[in-house]
CSV table of C-alpha atoms and ligand atoms in Angstrom, one decimal:
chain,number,residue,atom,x,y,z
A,1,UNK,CA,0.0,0.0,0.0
A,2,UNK,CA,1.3,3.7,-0.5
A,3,UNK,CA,2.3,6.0,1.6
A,4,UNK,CA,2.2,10.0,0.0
A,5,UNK,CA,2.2,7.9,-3.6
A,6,UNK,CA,5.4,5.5,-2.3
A,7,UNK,CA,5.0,1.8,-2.7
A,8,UNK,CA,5.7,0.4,1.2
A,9,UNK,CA,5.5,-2.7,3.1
A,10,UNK,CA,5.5,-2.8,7.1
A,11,UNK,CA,8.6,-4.1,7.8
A,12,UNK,CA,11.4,-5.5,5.5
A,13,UNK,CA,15.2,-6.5,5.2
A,14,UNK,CA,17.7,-4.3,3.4
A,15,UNK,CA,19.8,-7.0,1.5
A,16,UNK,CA,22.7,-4.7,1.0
A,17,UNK,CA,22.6,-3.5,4.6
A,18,UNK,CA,21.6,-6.4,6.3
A,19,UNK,CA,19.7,-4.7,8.5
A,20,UNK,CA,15.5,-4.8,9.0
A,21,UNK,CA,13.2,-1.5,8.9
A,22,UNK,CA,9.8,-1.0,10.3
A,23,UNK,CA,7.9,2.3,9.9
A,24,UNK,CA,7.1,3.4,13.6
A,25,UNK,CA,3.8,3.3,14.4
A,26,UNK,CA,3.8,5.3,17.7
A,27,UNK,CA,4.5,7.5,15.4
A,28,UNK,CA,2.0,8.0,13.3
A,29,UNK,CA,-0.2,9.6,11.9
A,30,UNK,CA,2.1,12.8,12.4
A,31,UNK,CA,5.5,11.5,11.7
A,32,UNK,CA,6.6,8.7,8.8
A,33,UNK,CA,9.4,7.5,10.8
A,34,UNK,CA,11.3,4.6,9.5
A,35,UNK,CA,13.3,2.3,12.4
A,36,UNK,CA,16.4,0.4,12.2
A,37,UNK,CA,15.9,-3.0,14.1
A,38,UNK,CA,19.3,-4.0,15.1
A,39,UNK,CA,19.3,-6.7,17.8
A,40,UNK,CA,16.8,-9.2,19.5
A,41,UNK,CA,15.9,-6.9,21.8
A,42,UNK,CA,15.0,-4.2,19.3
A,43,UNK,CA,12.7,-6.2,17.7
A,44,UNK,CA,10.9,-7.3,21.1
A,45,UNK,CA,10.8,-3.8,22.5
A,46,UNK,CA,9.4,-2.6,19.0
A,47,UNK,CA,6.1,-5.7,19.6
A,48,UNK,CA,5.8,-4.6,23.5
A,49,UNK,CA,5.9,-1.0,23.3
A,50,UNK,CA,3.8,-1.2,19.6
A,51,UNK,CA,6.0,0.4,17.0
A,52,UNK,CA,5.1,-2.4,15.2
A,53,UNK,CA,1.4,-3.9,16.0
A,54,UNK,CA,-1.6,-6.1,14.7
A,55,UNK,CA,-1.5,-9.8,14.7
A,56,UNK,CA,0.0,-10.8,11.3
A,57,UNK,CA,3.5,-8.2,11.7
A,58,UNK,CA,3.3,-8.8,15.4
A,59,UNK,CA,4.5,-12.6,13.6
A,60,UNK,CA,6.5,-11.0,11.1
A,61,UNK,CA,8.3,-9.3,13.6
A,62,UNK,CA,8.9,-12.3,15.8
A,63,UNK,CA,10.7,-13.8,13.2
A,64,UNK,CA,12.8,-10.8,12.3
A,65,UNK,CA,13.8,-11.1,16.0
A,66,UNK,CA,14.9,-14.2,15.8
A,67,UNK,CA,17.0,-13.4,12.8
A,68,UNK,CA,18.6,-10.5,14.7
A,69,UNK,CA,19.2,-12.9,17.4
A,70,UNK,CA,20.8,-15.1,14.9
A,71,UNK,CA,23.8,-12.5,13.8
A,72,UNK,CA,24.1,-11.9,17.6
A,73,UNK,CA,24.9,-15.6,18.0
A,74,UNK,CA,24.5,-18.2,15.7
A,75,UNK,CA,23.6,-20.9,18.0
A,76,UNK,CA,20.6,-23.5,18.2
A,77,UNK,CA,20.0,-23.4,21.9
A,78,UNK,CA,20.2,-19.9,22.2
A,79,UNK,CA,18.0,-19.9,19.5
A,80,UNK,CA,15.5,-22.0,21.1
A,81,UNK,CA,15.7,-19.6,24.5
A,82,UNK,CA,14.6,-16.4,22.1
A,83,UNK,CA,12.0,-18.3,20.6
A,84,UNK,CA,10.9,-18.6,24.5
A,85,UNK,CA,11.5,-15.0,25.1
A,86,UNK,CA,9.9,-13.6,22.0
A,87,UNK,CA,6.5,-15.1,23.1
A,88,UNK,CA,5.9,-13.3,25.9
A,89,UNK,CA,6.1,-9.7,24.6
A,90,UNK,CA,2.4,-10.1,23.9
A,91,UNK,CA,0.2,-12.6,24.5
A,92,UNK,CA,-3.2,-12.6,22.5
A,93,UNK,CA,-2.1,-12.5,19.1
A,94,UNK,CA,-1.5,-16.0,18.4
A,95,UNK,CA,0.6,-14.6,15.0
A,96,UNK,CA,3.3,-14.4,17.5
A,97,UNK,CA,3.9,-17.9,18.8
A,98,UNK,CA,3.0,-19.4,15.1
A,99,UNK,CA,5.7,-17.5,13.4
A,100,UNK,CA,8.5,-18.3,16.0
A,101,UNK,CA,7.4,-21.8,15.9
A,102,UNK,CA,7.5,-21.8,12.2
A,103,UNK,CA,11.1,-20.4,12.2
A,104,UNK,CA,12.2,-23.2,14.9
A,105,UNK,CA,10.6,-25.9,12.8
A,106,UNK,CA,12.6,-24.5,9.4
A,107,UNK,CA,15.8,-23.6,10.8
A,108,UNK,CA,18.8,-25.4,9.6
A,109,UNK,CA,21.3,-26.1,12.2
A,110,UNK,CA,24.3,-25.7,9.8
A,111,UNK,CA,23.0,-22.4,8.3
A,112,UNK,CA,21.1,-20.9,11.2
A,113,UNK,CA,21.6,-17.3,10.2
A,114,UNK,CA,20.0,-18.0,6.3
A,115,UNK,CA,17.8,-20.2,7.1
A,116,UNK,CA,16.1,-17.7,9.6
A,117,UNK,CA,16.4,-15.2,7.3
A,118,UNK,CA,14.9,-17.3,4.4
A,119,UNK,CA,11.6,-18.5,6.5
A,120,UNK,CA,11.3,-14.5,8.0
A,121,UNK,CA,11.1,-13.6,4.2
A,122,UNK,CA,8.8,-16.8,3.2
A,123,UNK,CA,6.3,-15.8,6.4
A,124,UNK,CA,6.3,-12.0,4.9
A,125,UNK,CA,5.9,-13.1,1.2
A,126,UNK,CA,2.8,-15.9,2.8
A,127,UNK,CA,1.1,-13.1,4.6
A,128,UNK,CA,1.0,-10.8,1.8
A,129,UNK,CA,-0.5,-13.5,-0.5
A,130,UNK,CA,-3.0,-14.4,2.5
A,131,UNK,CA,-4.2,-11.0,2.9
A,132,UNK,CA,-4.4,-10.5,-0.4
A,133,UNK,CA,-6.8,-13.5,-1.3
A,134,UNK,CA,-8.9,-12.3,1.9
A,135,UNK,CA,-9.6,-9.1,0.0
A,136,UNK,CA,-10.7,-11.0,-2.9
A,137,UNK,CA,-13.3,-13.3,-1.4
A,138,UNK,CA,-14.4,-10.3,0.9
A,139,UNK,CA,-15.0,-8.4,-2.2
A,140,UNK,CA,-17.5,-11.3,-3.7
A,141,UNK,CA,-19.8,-10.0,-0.2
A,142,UNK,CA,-19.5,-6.2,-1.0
A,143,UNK,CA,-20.5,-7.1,-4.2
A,144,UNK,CA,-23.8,-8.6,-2.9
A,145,UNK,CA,-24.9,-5.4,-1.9
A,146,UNK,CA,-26.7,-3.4,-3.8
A,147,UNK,CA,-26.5,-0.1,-3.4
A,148,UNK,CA,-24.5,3.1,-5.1
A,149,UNK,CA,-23.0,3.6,-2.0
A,150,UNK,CA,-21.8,0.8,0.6
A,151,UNK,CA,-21.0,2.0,3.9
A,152,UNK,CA,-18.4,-0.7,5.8
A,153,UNK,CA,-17.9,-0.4,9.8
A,154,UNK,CA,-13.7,-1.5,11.1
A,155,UNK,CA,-12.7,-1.5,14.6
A,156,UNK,CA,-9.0,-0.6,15.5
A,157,UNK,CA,-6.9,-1.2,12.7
A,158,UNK,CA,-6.8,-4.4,11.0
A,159,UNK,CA,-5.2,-2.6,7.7
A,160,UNK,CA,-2.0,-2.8,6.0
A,161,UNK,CA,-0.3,-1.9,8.5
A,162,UNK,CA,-1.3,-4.7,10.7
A,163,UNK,CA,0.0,-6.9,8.3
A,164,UNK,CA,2.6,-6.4,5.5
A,165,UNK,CA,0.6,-5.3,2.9
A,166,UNK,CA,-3.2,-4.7,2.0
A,167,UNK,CA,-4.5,-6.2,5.5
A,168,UNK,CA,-7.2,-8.5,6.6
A,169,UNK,CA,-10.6,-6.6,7.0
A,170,UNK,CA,-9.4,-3.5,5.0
A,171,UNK,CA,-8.3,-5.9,2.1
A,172,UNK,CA,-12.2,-6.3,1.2
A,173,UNK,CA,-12.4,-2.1,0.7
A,174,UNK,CA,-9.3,-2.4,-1.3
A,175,UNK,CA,-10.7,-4.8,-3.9
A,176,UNK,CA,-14.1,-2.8,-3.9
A,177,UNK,CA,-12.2,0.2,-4.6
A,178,UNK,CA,-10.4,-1.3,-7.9
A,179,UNK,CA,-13.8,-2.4,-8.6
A,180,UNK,CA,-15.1,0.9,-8.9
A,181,UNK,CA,-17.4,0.4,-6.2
A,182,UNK,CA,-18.2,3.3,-4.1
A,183,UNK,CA,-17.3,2.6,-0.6
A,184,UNK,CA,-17.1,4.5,2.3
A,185,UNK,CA,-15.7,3.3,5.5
A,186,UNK,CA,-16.7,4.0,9.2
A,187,UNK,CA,-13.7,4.3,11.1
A,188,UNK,CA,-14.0,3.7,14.8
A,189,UNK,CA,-11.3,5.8,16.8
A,190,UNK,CA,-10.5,2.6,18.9
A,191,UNK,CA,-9.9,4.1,22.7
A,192,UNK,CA,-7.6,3.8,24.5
A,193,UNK,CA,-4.5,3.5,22.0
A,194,UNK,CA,-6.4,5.3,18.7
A,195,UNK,CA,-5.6,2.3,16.1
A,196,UNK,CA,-8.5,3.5,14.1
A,197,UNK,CA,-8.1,7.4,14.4
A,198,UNK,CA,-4.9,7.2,14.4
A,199,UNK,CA,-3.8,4.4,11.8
A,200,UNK,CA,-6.9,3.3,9.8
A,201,UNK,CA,-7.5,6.8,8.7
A,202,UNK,CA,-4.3,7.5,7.9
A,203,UNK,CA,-4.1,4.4,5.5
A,204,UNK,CA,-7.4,5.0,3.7
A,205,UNK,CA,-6.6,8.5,3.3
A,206,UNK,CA,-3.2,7.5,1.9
A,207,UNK,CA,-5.7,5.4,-0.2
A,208,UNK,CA,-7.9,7.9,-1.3
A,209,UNK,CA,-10.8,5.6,0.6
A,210,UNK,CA,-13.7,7.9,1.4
A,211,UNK,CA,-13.9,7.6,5.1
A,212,UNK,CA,-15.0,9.4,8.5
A,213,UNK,CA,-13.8,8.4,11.5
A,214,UNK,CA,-16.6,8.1,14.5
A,215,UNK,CA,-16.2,7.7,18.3
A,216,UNK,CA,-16.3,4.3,19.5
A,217,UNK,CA,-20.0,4.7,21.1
A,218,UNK,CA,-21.3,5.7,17.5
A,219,UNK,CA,-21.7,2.6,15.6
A,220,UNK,CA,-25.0,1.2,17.5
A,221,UNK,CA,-26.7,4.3,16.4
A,222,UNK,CA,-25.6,4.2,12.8
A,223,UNK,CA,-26.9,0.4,13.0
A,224,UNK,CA,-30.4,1.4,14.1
A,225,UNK,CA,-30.5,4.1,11.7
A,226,UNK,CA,-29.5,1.5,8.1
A,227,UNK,CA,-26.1,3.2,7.5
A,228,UNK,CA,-24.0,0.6,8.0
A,229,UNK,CA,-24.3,-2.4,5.3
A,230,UNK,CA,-21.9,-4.6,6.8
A,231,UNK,CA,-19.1,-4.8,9.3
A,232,UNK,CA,-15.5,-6.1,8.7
A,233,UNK,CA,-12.8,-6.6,11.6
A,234,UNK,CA,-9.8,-8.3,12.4
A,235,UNK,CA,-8.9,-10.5,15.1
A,236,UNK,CA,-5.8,-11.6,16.7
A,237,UNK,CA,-6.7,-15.1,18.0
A,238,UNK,CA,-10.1,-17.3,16.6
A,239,UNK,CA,-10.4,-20.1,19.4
A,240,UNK,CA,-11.6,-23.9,17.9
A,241,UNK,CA,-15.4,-23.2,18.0
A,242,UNK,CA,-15.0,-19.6,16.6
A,243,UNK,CA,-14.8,-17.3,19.1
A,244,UNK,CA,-13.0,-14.1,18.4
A,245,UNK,CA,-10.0,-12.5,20.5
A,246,UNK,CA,-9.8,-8.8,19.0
A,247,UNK,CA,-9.4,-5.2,19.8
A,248,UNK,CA,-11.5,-4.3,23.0
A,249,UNK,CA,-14.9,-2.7,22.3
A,250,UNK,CA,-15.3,-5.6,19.1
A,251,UNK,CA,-17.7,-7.6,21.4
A,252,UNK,CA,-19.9,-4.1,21.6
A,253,UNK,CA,-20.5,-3.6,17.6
A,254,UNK,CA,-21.1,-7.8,17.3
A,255,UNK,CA,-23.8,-7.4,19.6
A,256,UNK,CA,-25.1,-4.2,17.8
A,257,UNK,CA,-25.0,-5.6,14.9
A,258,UNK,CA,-26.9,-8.6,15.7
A,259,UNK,CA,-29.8,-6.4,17.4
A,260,UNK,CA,-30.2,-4.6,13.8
A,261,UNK,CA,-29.3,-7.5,11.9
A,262,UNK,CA,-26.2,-5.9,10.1
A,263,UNK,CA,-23.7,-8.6,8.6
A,264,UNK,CA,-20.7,-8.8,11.1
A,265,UNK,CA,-17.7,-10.3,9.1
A,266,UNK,CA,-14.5,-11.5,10.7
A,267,UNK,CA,-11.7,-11.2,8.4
A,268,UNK,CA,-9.4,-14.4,9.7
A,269,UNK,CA,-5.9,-15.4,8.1
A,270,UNK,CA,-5.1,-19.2,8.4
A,271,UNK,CA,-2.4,-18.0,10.8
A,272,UNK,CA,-5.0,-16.2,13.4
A,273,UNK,CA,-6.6,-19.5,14.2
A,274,UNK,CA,-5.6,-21.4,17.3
A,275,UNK,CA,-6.8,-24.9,17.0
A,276,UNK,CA,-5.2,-25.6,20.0
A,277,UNK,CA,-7.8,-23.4,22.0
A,278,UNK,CA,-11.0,-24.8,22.1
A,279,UNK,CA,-12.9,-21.4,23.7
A,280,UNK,CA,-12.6,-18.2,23.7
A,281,UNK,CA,-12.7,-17.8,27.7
A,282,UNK,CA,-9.5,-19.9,27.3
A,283,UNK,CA,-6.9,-16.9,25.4
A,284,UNK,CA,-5.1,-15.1,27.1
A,285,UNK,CA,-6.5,-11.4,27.2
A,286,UNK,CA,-3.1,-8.5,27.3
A,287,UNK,CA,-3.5,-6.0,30.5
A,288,UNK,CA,-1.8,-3.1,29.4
A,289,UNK,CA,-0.6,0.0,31.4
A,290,UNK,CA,-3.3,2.6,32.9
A,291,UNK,CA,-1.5,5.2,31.3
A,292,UNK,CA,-2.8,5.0,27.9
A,293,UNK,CA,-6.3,5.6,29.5
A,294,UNK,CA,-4.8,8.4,31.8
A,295,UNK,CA,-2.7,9.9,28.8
A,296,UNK,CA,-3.5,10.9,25.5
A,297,UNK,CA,-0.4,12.0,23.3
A,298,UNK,CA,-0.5,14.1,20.2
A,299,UNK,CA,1.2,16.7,18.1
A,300,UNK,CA,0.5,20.3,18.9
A,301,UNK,CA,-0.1,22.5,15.8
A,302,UNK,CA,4.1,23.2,16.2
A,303,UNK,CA,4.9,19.6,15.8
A,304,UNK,CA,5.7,19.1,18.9
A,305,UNK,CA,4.8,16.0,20.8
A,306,UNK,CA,2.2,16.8,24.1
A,307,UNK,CA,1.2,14.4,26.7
A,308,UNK,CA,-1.7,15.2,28.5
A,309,UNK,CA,-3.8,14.1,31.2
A,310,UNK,CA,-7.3,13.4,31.1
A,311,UNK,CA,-8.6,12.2,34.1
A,312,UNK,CA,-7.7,12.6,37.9
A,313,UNK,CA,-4.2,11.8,38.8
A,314,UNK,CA,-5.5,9.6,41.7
A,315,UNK,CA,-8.1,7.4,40.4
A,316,UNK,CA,-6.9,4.8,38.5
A,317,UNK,CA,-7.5,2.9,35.4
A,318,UNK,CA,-8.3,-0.2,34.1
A,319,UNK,CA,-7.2,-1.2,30.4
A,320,UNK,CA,-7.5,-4.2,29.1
A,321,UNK,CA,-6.8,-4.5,25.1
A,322,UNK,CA,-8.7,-7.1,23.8
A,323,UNK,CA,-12.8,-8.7,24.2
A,324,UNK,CA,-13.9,-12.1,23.0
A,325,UNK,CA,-17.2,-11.8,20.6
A,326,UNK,CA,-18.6,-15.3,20.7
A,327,UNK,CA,-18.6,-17.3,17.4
A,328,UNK,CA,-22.4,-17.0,17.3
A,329,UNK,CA,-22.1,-13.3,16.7
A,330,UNK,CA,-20.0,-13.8,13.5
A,331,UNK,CA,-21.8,-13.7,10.4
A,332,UNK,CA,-18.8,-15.7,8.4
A,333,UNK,CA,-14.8,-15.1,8.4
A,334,UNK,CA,-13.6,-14.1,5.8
A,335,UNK,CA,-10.1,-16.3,5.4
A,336,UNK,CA,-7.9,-17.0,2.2
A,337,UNK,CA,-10.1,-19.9,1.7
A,338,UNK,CA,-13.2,-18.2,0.8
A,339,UNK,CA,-16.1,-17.6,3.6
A,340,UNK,CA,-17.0,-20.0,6.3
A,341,UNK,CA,-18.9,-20.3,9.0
A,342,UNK,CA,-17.5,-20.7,12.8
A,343,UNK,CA,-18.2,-24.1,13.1
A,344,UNK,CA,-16.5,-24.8,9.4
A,345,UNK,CA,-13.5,-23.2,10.2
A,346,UNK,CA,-12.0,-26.9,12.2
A,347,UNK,CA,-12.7,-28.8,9.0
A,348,UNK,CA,-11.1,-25.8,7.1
A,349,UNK,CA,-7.8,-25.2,8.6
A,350,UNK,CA,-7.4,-28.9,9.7
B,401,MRU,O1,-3.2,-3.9,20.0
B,401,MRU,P1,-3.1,-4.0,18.5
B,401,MRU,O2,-3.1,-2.7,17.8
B,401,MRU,O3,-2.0,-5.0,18.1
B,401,MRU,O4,-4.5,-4.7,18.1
B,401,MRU,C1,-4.7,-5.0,16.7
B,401,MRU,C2,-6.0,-5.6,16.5
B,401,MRU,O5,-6.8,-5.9,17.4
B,401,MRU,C3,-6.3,-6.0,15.1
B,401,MRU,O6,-7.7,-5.9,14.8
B,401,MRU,C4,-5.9,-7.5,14.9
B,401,MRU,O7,-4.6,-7.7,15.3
B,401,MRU,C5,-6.0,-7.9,13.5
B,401,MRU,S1,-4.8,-7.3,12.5
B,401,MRU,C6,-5.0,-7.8,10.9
C-alpha cells in the first residue's frame, strides 16, 4: 500500500545493509518514521511497546527477532531460548507464537543465520498472499450489496499496517475500490490506544478511501438508523469453535449488529486461528498500562509531541486490550479460503 504515492511494506530486510526496517507506528499519523531493528531486543521492544502492531506483523516481527538474534549468536539453543523470550512480549495475538514456531521448525542447524532469514522472508511473502486473497473473497460480499453507496464499519486497525501489505478486514475495501465500487468506511477511533483514528484513517486517506472516523459509542446508532451495510474486523486469535480475540470494544459492535441484523464479518488469516484453543474464555487477554487511558499523546499544531492528562491523577484505570465476541455473533470469516462459517473453520484449517 502507498504511503504520499510511495509503494511500502510494514517491515522488510535491506539486502545490502543487512539490517530490518519498520515504519514506527507510535508515530504515526504525524511522523513517517522509519526504524532500524538491530538486535533481538529491538525487535521485542518494537512488539511490546507497539512500534510495530496487529497480529499478522506482530509474527512478522517475531521472526525478524529471531534473525537479529541469529547475527548476535548463531547458535541452536540460544536460539531456542529467544524463541521462548519472543512469546511473551504479547500474549493474545496468536501470530506471534506461530511464526516463532515456524522459524524453529525450518531452521537449519548448519545455516542458522540464512535459514532464519529465508523463513522470515517466506512468512512475509505468505502473509502478503494471504491477505491479499482475503480481499478478494471479501469483495464477492460487497458485491452482494446493492447499493450506489456501501458503507463498511472496522474496529481498531486491521489494515496494511497490521499486516505487510493490503490487510485482513481492509483488504475487502481495497478490492471494492479497484472495482469501482463506491465505498465508504466507518472508522472507529479505537480508545484507548487510537488504532482506528490514528492508523486506519491514515491508511485509507493514503488510499484515497472515502472515510469518516466516528467515536467508538457511534456505531449502535448508525446500525439502528441503516447506515451501515456490513461490518468487517480483524482479530488476533479465533479459538476452535469460533470465538474471536480482537481489539476491545469488538464484542460491543457484534452485539449491535446482531440487534439490527447488520452482517458482522470476521476477516481471519489461516495463521490467526488457534486450534489448540478450544474457547474463547481460554486466550489469554493482554492488560496493558493505565496510562494509555490516563494519557492521550499528540502533536500540537508546532509539531511538537504533548502528553496530556485526562482524568484525575489519583483514580486509576483499568485497560484491558482485547474482548472475545462469541462465534455465534459472527456472520462468516472471511479467510484466504473463501467464507466460512465458525463451526466450518476446524474442518477448514485442519
Ligand atoms: O493492539 P493491536 O493494535 O496490536 O491490536 C490490533 C487488532 O486488534 C487487530 O484488529 C488485529 O490484530 C487484526 S490485524 C490484521
Amino acid at each position: 500500500m502507498k504511503i504520499n504515492g510511495k509503494h511500502y511494506l510494514t517491515i522488510w530486510h535491506d539486502d545490502n545493509e543487512n539490517n530490518v526496517h519498520i515504519i514506527d507506528q507510535t508515530k504515526l499519523p504525524f511522523k513517517f518514521e522509519i526504524k532500524k531493528l538491530e538486535t533481538f531486543e529491538d525487535g521485542y521492544n518494537a512488539i511490546k511497546d507497539m512500534l510495530v502492531r496487529g497480529a499478522p506483523l506482530i509474527g512478522a516481527t517475531a521472526a525478524y527477532s529471531l534473525y537479529l538474534a541469529s547475527k548476535q549468536n548463531e547458535d541452536f539453543a540460544f536460539i531456542q531460548n529467544k524463541v521462548n523470550e519472543i512469546k511473551t512480549a504479547r500474549p493474545t495475538a496468536v501470530n506471534l507464537s506461530w511464526a516463532a514456531e515456524r522459524v524453529l521448525k525450518n531452521l537449519d542447524k548448519n545455516n542458522i543465520k540464512s535459514s532464519i532469514l529465508n523463513e522470515c522472508k517466506k512468512i512475509c511473502k505468505d502473509d502478503i498472499k494471504i491477505s491479499e486473497s482475503i480481499g478478494d473473497h471479501g469483495l464477492k460480499l460487497i458485491k452482494k450489496i446493492k447499493k450506489d453507496k456501501i458503507n463498511i464499519l472496522t474496529h481498531c486497525n486491521a489494515g496494511w499496517l497490521a499486516t505487510i501489505d493490503w490487510g485482513t478486514a481492509t483488504a475487502p475495501i481495497y478490492k471494492a475500490r479497484d472495482a469501482n465500487i463506491n465505498v465508504h468506511t466507518w472508522v472507529d477511533e479505537t480508545r484507548p490506544r487510537n488504532q482506528g483514528s490514528s492508523l486506519t484513517s491514515y491508511e485509507l486517506l493514503n488510499e484515497n478511501i472515502d472515510h469518516k472516523v466516528i467515536a467508538d459509542n457511534t456505531g449502535g446508532l448508525l446500525m439502528q438508523k441503516g447506515m451501515v451495510d456490513m461490518c468487517i474486523v480483524g482479530t488476533d486469535r479465533v479459538s476452535r469453535n469460533g470465538d474471536v480475540a480482537n481489539k476491545i470494544g469488538t464484542y460491543l459492535k457484534a452485539l449491535a449488529a446482531k440487534d439490527n441484523n447488520v452482517p458482522f464479518y470476521v476477516a481471519l488469516p489461516s495463521t490467526t486461528y488457534d486450534k489448540n484453543i478450544s474457547r474463547g474464555e481460554d486466550i489469554p487477554i493482554e492488560e496493558r498500562s493505565d496510562d494509555e487511558l490516563k494519557f492521550i499523546t499528540g502533536y500540537d499544531d508546532d509539531g511538537k509531541v504533548k502528553k496530556i492528562k485526562i482524568y484525575p491523577e489519583k483514580s486509576k484505570g483499568f485497560n484491558l486490550g482485547f474482548d472475545i465476541t462469541p462465534a455465534e455473533l459472527v456472520t462468516g470469516f472471511i479467510t484466504e479460503k473463501g467464507i466460512f462459517k465458525p463451526q466450518e473453520l476446524i474442518e477448514v484449517f485442519k
